[in-house]
PDB file of C-alpha atoms in Angstrom:
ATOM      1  CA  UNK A 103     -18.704 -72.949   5.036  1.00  0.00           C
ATOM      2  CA  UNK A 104     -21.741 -70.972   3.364  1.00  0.00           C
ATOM      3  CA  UNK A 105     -22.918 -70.914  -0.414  1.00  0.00           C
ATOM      4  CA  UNK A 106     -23.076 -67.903  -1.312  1.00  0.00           C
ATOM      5  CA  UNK A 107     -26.348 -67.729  -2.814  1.00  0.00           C
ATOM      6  CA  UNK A 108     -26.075 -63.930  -4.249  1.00  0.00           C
ATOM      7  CA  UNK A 109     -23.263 -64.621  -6.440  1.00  0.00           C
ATOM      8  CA  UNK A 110     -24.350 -67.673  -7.848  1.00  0.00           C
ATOM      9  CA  UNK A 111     -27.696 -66.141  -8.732  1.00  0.00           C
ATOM     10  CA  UNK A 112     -25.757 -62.783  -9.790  1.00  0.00           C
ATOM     11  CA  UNK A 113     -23.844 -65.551 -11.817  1.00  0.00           C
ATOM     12  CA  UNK A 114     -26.558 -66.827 -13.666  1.00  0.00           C
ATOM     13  CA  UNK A 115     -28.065 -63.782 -14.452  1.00  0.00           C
ATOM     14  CA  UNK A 116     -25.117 -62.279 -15.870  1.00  0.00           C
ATOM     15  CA  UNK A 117     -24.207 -65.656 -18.432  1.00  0.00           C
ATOM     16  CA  UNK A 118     -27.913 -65.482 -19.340  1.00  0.00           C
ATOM     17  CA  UNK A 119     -28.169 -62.213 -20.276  1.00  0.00           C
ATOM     18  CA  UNK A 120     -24.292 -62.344 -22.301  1.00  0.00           C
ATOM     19  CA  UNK A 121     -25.551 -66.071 -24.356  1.00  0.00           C
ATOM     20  CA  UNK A 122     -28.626 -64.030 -25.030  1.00  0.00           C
ATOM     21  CA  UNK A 123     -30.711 -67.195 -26.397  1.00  0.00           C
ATOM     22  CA  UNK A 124     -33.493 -65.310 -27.340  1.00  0.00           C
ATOM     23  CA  UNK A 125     -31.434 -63.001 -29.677  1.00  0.00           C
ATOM     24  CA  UNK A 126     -29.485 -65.624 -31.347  1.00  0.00           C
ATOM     25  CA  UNK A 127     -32.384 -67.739 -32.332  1.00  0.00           C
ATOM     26  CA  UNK A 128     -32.360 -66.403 -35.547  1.00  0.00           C
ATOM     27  CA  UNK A 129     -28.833 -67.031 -36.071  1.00  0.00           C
ATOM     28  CA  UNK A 130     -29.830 -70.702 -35.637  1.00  0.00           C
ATOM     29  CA  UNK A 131     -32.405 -70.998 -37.454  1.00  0.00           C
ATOM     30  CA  UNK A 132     -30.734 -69.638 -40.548  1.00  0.00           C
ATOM     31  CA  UNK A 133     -28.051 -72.557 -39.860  1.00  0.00           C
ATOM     32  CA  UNK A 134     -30.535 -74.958 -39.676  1.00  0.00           C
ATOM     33  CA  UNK A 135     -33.428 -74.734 -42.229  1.00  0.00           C
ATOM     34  CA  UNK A 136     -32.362 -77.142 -44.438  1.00  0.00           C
ATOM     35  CA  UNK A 137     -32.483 -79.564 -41.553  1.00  0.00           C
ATOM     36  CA  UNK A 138     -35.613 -81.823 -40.573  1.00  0.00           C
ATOM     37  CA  UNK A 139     -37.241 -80.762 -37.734  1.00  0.00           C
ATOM     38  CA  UNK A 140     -36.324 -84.092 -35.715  1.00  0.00           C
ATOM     39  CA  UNK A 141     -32.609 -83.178 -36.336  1.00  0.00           C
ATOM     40  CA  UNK A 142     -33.362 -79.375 -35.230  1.00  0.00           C
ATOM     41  CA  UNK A 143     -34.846 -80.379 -32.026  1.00  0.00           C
ATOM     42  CA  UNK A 144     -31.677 -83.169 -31.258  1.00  0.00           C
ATOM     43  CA  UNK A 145     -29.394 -80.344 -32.353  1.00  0.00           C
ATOM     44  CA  UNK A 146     -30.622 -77.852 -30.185  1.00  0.00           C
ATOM     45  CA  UNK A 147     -29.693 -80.437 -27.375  1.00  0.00           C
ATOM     46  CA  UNK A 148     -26.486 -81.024 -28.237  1.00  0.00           C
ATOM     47  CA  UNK A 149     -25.505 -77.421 -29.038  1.00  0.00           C
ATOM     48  CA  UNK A 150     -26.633 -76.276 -25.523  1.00  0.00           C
ATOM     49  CA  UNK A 151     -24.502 -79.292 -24.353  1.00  0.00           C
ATOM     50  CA  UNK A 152     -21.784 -78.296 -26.174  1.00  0.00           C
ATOM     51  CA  UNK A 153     -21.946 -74.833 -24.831  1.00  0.00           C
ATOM     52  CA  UNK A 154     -22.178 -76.323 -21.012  1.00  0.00           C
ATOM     53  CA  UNK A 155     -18.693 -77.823 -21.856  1.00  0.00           C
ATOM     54  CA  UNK A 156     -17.330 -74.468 -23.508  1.00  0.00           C
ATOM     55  CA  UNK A 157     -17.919 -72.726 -20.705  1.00  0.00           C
ATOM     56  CA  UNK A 158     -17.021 -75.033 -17.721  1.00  0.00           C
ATOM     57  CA  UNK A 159     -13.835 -75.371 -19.712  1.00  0.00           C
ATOM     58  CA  UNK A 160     -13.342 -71.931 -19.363  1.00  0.00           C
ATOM     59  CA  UNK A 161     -14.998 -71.442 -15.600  1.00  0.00           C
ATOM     60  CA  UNK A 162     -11.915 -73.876 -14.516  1.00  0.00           C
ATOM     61  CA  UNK A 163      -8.858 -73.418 -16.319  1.00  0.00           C
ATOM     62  CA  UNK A 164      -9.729 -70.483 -19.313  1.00  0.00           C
ATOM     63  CA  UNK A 165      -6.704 -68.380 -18.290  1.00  0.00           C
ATOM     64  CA  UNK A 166      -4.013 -70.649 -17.753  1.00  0.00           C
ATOM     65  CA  UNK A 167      -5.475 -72.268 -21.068  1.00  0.00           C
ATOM     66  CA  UNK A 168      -5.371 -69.214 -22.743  1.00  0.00           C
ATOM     67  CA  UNK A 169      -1.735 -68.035 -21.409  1.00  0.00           C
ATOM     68  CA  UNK A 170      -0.373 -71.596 -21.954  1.00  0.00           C
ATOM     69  CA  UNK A 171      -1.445 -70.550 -26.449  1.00  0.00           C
ATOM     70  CA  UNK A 172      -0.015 -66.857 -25.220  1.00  0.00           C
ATOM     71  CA  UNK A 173      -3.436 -65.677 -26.469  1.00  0.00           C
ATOM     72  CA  UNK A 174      -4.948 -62.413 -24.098  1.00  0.00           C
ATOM     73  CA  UNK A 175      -8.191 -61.767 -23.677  1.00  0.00           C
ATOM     74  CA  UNK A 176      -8.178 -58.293 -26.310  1.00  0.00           C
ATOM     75  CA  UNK A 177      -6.463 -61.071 -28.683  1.00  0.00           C
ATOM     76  CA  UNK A 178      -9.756 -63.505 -28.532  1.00  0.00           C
ATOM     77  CA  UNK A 179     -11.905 -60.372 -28.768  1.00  0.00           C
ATOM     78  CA  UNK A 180     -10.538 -59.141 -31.781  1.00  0.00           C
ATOM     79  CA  UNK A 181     -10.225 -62.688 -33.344  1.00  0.00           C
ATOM     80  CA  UNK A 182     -13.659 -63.376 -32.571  1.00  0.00           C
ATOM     81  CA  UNK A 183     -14.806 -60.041 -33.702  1.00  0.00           C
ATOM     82  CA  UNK A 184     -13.243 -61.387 -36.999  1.00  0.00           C
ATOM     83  CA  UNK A 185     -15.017 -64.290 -37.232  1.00  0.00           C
ATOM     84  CA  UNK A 186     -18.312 -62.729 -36.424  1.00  0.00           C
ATOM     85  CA  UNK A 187     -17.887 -60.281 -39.192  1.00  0.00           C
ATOM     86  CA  UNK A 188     -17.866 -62.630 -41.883  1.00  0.00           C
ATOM     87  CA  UNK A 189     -21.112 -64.621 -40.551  1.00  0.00           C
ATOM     88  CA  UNK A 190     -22.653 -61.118 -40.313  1.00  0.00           C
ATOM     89  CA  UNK A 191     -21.878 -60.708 -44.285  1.00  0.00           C
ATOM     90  CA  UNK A 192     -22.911 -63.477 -45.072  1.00  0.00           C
ATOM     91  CA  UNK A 193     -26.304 -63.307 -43.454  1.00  0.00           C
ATOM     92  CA  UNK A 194     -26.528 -59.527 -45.053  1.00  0.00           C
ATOM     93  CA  UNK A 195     -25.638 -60.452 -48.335  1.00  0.00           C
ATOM     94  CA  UNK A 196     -26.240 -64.457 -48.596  1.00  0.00           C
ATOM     95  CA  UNK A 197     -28.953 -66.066 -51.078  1.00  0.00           C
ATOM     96  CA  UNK A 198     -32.362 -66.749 -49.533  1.00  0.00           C
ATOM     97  CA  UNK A 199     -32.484 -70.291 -47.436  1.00  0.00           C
ATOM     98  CA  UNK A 200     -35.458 -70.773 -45.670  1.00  0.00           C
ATOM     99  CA  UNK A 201     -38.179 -72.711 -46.818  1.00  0.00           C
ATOM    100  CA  UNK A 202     -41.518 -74.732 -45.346  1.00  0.00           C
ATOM    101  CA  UNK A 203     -39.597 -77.557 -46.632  1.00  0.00           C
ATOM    102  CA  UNK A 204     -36.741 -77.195 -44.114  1.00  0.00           C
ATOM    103  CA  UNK A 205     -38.346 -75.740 -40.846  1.00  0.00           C
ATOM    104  CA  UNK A 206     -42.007 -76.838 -41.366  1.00  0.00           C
ATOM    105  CA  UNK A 207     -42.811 -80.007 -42.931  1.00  0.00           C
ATOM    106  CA  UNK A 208     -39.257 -82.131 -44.025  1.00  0.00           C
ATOM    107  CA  UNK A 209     -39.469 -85.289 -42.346  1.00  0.00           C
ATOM    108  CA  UNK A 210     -36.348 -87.083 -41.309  1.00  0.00           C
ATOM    109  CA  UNK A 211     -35.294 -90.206 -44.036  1.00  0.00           C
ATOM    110  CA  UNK A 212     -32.487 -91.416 -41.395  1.00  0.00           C
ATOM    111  CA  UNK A 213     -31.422 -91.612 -37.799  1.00  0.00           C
ATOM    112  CA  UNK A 214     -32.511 -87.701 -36.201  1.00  0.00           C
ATOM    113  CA  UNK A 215     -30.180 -88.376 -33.880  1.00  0.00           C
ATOM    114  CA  UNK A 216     -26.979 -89.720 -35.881  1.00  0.00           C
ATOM    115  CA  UNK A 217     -27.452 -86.779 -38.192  1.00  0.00           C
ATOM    116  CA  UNK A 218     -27.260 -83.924 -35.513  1.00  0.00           C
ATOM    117  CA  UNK A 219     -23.662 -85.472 -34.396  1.00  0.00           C
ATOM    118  CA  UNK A 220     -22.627 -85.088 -37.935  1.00  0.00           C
ATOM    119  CA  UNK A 221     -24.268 -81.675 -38.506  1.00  0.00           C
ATOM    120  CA  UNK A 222     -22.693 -80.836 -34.819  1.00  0.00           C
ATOM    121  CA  UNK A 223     -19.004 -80.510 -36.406  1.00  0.00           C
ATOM    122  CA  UNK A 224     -19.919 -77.479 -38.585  1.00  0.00           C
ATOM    123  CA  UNK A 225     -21.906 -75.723 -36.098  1.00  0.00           C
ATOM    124  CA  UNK A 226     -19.694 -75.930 -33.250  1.00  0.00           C
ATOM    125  CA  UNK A 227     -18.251 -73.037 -34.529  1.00  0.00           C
ATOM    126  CA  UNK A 228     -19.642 -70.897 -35.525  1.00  0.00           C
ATOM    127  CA  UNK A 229     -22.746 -71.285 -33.656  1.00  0.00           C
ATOM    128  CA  UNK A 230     -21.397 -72.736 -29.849  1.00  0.00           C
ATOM    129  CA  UNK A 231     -18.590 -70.185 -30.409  1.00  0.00           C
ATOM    130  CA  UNK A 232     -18.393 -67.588 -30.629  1.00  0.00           C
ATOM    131  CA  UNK A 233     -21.865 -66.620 -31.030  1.00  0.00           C
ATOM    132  CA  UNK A 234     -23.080 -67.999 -28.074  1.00  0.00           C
ATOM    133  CA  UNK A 235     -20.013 -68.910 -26.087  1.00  0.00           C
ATOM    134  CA  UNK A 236     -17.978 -65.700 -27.350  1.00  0.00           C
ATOM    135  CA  UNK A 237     -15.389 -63.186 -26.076  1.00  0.00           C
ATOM    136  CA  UNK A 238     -17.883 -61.988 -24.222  1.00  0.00           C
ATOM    137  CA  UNK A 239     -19.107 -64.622 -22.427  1.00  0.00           C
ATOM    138  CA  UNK A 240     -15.745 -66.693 -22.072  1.00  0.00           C
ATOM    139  CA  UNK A 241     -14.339 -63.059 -20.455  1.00  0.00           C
ATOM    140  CA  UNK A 242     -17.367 -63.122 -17.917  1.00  0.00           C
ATOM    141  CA  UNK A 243     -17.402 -66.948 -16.975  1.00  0.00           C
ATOM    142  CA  UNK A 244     -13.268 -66.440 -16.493  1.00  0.00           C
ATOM    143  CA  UNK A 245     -13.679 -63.270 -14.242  1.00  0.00           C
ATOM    144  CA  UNK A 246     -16.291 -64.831 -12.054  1.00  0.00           C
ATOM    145  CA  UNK A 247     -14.611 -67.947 -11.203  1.00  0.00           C
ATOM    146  CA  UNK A 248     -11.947 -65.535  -9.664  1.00  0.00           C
ATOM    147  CA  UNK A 249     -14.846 -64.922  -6.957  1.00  0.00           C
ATOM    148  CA  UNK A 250     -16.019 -68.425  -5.118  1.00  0.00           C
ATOM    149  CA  UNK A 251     -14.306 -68.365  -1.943  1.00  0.00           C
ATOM    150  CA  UNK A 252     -15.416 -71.868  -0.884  1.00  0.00           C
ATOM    151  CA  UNK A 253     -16.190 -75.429  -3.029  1.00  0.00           C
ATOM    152  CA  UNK A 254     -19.328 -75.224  -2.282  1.00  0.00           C
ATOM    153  CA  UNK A 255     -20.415 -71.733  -4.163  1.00  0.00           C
ATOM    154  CA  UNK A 256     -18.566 -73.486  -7.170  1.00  0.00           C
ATOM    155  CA  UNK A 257     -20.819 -75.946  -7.496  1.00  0.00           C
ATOM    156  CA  UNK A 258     -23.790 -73.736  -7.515  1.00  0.00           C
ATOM    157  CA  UNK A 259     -22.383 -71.891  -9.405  1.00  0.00           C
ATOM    158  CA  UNK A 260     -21.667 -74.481 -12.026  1.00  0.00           C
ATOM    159  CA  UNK A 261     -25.656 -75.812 -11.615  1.00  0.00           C
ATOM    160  CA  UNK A 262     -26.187 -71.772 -12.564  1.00  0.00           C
ATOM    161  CA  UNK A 263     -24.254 -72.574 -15.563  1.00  0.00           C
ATOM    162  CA  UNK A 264     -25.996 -75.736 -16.128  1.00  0.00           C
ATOM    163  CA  UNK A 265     -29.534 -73.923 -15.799  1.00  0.00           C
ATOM    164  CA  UNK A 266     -28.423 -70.813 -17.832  1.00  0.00           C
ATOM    165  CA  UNK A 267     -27.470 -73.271 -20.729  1.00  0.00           C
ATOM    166  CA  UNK A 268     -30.860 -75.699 -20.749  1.00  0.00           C
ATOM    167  CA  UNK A 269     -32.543 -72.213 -21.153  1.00  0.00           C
ATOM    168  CA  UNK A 270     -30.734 -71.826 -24.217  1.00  0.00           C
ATOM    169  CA  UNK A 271     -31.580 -75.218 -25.272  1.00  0.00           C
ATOM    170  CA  UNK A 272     -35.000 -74.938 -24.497  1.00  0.00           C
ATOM    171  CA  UNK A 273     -35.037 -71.590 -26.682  1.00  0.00           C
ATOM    172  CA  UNK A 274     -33.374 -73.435 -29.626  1.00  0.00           C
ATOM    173  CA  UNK A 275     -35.636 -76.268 -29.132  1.00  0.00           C
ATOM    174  CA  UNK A 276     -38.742 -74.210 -29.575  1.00  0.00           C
ATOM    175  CA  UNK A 277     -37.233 -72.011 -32.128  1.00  0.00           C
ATOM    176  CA  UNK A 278     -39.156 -73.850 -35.089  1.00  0.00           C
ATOM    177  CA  UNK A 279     -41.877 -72.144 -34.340  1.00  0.00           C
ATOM    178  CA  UNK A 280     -40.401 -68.641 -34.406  1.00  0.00           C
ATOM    179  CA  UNK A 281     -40.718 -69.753 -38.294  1.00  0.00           C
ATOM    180  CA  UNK A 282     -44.460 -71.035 -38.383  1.00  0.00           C
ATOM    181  CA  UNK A 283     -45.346 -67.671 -36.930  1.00  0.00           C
ATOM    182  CA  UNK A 284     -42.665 -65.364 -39.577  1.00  0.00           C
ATOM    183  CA  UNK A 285     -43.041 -67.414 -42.306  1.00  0.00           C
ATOM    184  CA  UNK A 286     -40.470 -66.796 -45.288  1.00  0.00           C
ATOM    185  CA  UNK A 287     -40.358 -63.302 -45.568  1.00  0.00           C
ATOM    186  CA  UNK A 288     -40.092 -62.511 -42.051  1.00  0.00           C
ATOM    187  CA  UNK A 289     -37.734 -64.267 -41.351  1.00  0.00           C
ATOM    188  CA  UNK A 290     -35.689 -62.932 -44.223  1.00  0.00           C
ATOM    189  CA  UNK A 291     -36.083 -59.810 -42.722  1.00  0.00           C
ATOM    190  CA  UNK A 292     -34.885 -61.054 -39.356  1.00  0.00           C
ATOM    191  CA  UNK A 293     -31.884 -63.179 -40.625  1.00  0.00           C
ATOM    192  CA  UNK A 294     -30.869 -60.014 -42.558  1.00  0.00           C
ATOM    193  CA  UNK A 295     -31.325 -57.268 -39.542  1.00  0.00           C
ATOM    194  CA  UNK A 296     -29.290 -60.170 -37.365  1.00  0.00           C
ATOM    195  CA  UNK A 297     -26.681 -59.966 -40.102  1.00  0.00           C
ATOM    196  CA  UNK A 298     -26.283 -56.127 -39.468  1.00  0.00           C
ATOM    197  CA  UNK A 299     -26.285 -56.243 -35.773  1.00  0.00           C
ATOM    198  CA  UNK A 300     -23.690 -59.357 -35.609  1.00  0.00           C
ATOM    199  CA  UNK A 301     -21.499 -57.111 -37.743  1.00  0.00           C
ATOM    200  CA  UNK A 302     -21.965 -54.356 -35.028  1.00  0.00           C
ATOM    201  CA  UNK A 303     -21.169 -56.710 -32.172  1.00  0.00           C
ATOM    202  CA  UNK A 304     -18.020 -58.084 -34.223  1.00  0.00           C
ATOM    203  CA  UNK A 305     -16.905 -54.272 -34.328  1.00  0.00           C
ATOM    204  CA  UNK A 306     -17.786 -53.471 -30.812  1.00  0.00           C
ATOM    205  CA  UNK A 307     -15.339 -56.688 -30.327  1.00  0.00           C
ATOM    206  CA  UNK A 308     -12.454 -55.358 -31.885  1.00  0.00           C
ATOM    207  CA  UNK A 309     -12.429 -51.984 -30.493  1.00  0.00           C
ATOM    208  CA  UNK A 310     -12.667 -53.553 -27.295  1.00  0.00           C
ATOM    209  CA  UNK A 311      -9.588 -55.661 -28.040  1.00  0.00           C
ATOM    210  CA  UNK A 312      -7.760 -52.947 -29.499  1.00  0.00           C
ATOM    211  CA  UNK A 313      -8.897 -50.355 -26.340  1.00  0.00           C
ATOM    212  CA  UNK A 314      -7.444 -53.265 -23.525  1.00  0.00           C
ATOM    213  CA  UNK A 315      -4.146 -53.919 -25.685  1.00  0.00           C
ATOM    214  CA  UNK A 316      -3.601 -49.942 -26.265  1.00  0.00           C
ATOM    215  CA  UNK A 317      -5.222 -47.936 -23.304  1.00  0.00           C
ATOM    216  CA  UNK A 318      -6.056 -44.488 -24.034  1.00  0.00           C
ATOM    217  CA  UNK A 319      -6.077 -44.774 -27.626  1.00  0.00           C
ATOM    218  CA  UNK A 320     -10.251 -45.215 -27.714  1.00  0.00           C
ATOM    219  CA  UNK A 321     -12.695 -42.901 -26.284  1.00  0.00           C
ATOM    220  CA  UNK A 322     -13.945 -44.967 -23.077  1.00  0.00           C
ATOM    221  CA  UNK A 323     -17.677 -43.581 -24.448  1.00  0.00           C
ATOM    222  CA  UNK A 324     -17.344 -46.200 -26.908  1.00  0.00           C
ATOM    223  CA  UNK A 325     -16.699 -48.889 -24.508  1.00  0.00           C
ATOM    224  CA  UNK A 326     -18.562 -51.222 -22.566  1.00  0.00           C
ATOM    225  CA  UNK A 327     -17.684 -54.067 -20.229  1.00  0.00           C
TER     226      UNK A 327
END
């Protein structure tokens, strides 16, 4: 019995690229500013845990969990399409939040710790899902646990996971600094541009949904997998 090194590291690759840390580091940071940066850092911990979990969930039972609701896979596209569209909107057409006072110099009054658990239960969604750990990703992480042939590969492949997700951490971690080098008005310009692209992914969602629960009715050109 062999790991089988390719797919694991095939594996990785492939959730990397789909939770796209880099990408969504705006997304978090517009979630965050209000927040000391002791709380951001603890956050960004606990959100790439959270993530971990998300997606194990899904590496080891996602479709029977998802069959036992009678949900399909173009359902939870389209749903989270949905709810990706409205954080888009808001981030196009939402007041201005960031401030020095949130990502640069607030100091934290209270436990850091303590007050990213109770932050944690508002960004769980929509930050863990579905912008991180969305259709997208949950589809990938369900069709490659289809391909292990032995226990061994699945643990690699669930250190992959492991790895993929401290990246993401790591990203979020650092991400105050994304702000000390934008300042304000960059990254109003970012947060806004994000806004427009999340409401381009949450379209690109839906279509897919709709093109896998009514084949033929979408040009394939506009499809992707």
């Amino acid at each position: 019995m062999s790991i089988d090194f390719p797919l694991i590291l095939n594996f990785f690759i492939a959730v990397l690229a789909i939770l796209n840390p880099i990408g969504n580091v705006p997304i978090y940071l517009e979630h965050v500013n209000q927040d000391s940066t002791d709380v951001q850092k603890n956050i960004a911990k606990l959100l790439a845990l959270s993530i971990f979990i998300i997606c194990a969930f899904f590496f080891f039972i996602g479709q029977p969990f998802l069959s036992l609701f009678g949900i399909s896979i173009p359902a939870f596209r389209i749903a989270g399409g949905i709810l990706i569209m409205t954080i888009g909107f808001r981030m196009l057409h939402g007041k201005p939040k960031f401030d020095n006072e949130g990502l640069e110099t607030k100091a934290s009054t209270t436990n850091s710790f303590k007050q990213a658990t109770e932050r944690l239960s508002s960004l769980i969604v929509p930050l863990a899902m579905p912008i991180f750990a969305g259709p997208g990703a949950i589809t990938t992480v369900i069709l490659y646990a289809q391909k292990p042939h032995n226990f061994l590969t699945v643990i690699g492949m669930i250190f992959a996971l492991a790895a993929a997700c401290f990246v993401i951490g790591l990203a979020l971690y650092m991400s105050r600094w994304v702000f000390r080098i934008l300042k304000n008005n960059g990254m109003q310009i970012v947060s806004r541009t994000m806004g427009l692209i999340l409401c381009a992914i949450a379209v690109q969602f839906v279509i897919q949904g709709i093109a896998q629960l009514i084949p033929g009715l979408i040009d394939p050109t506009y499809l992707h997998s």
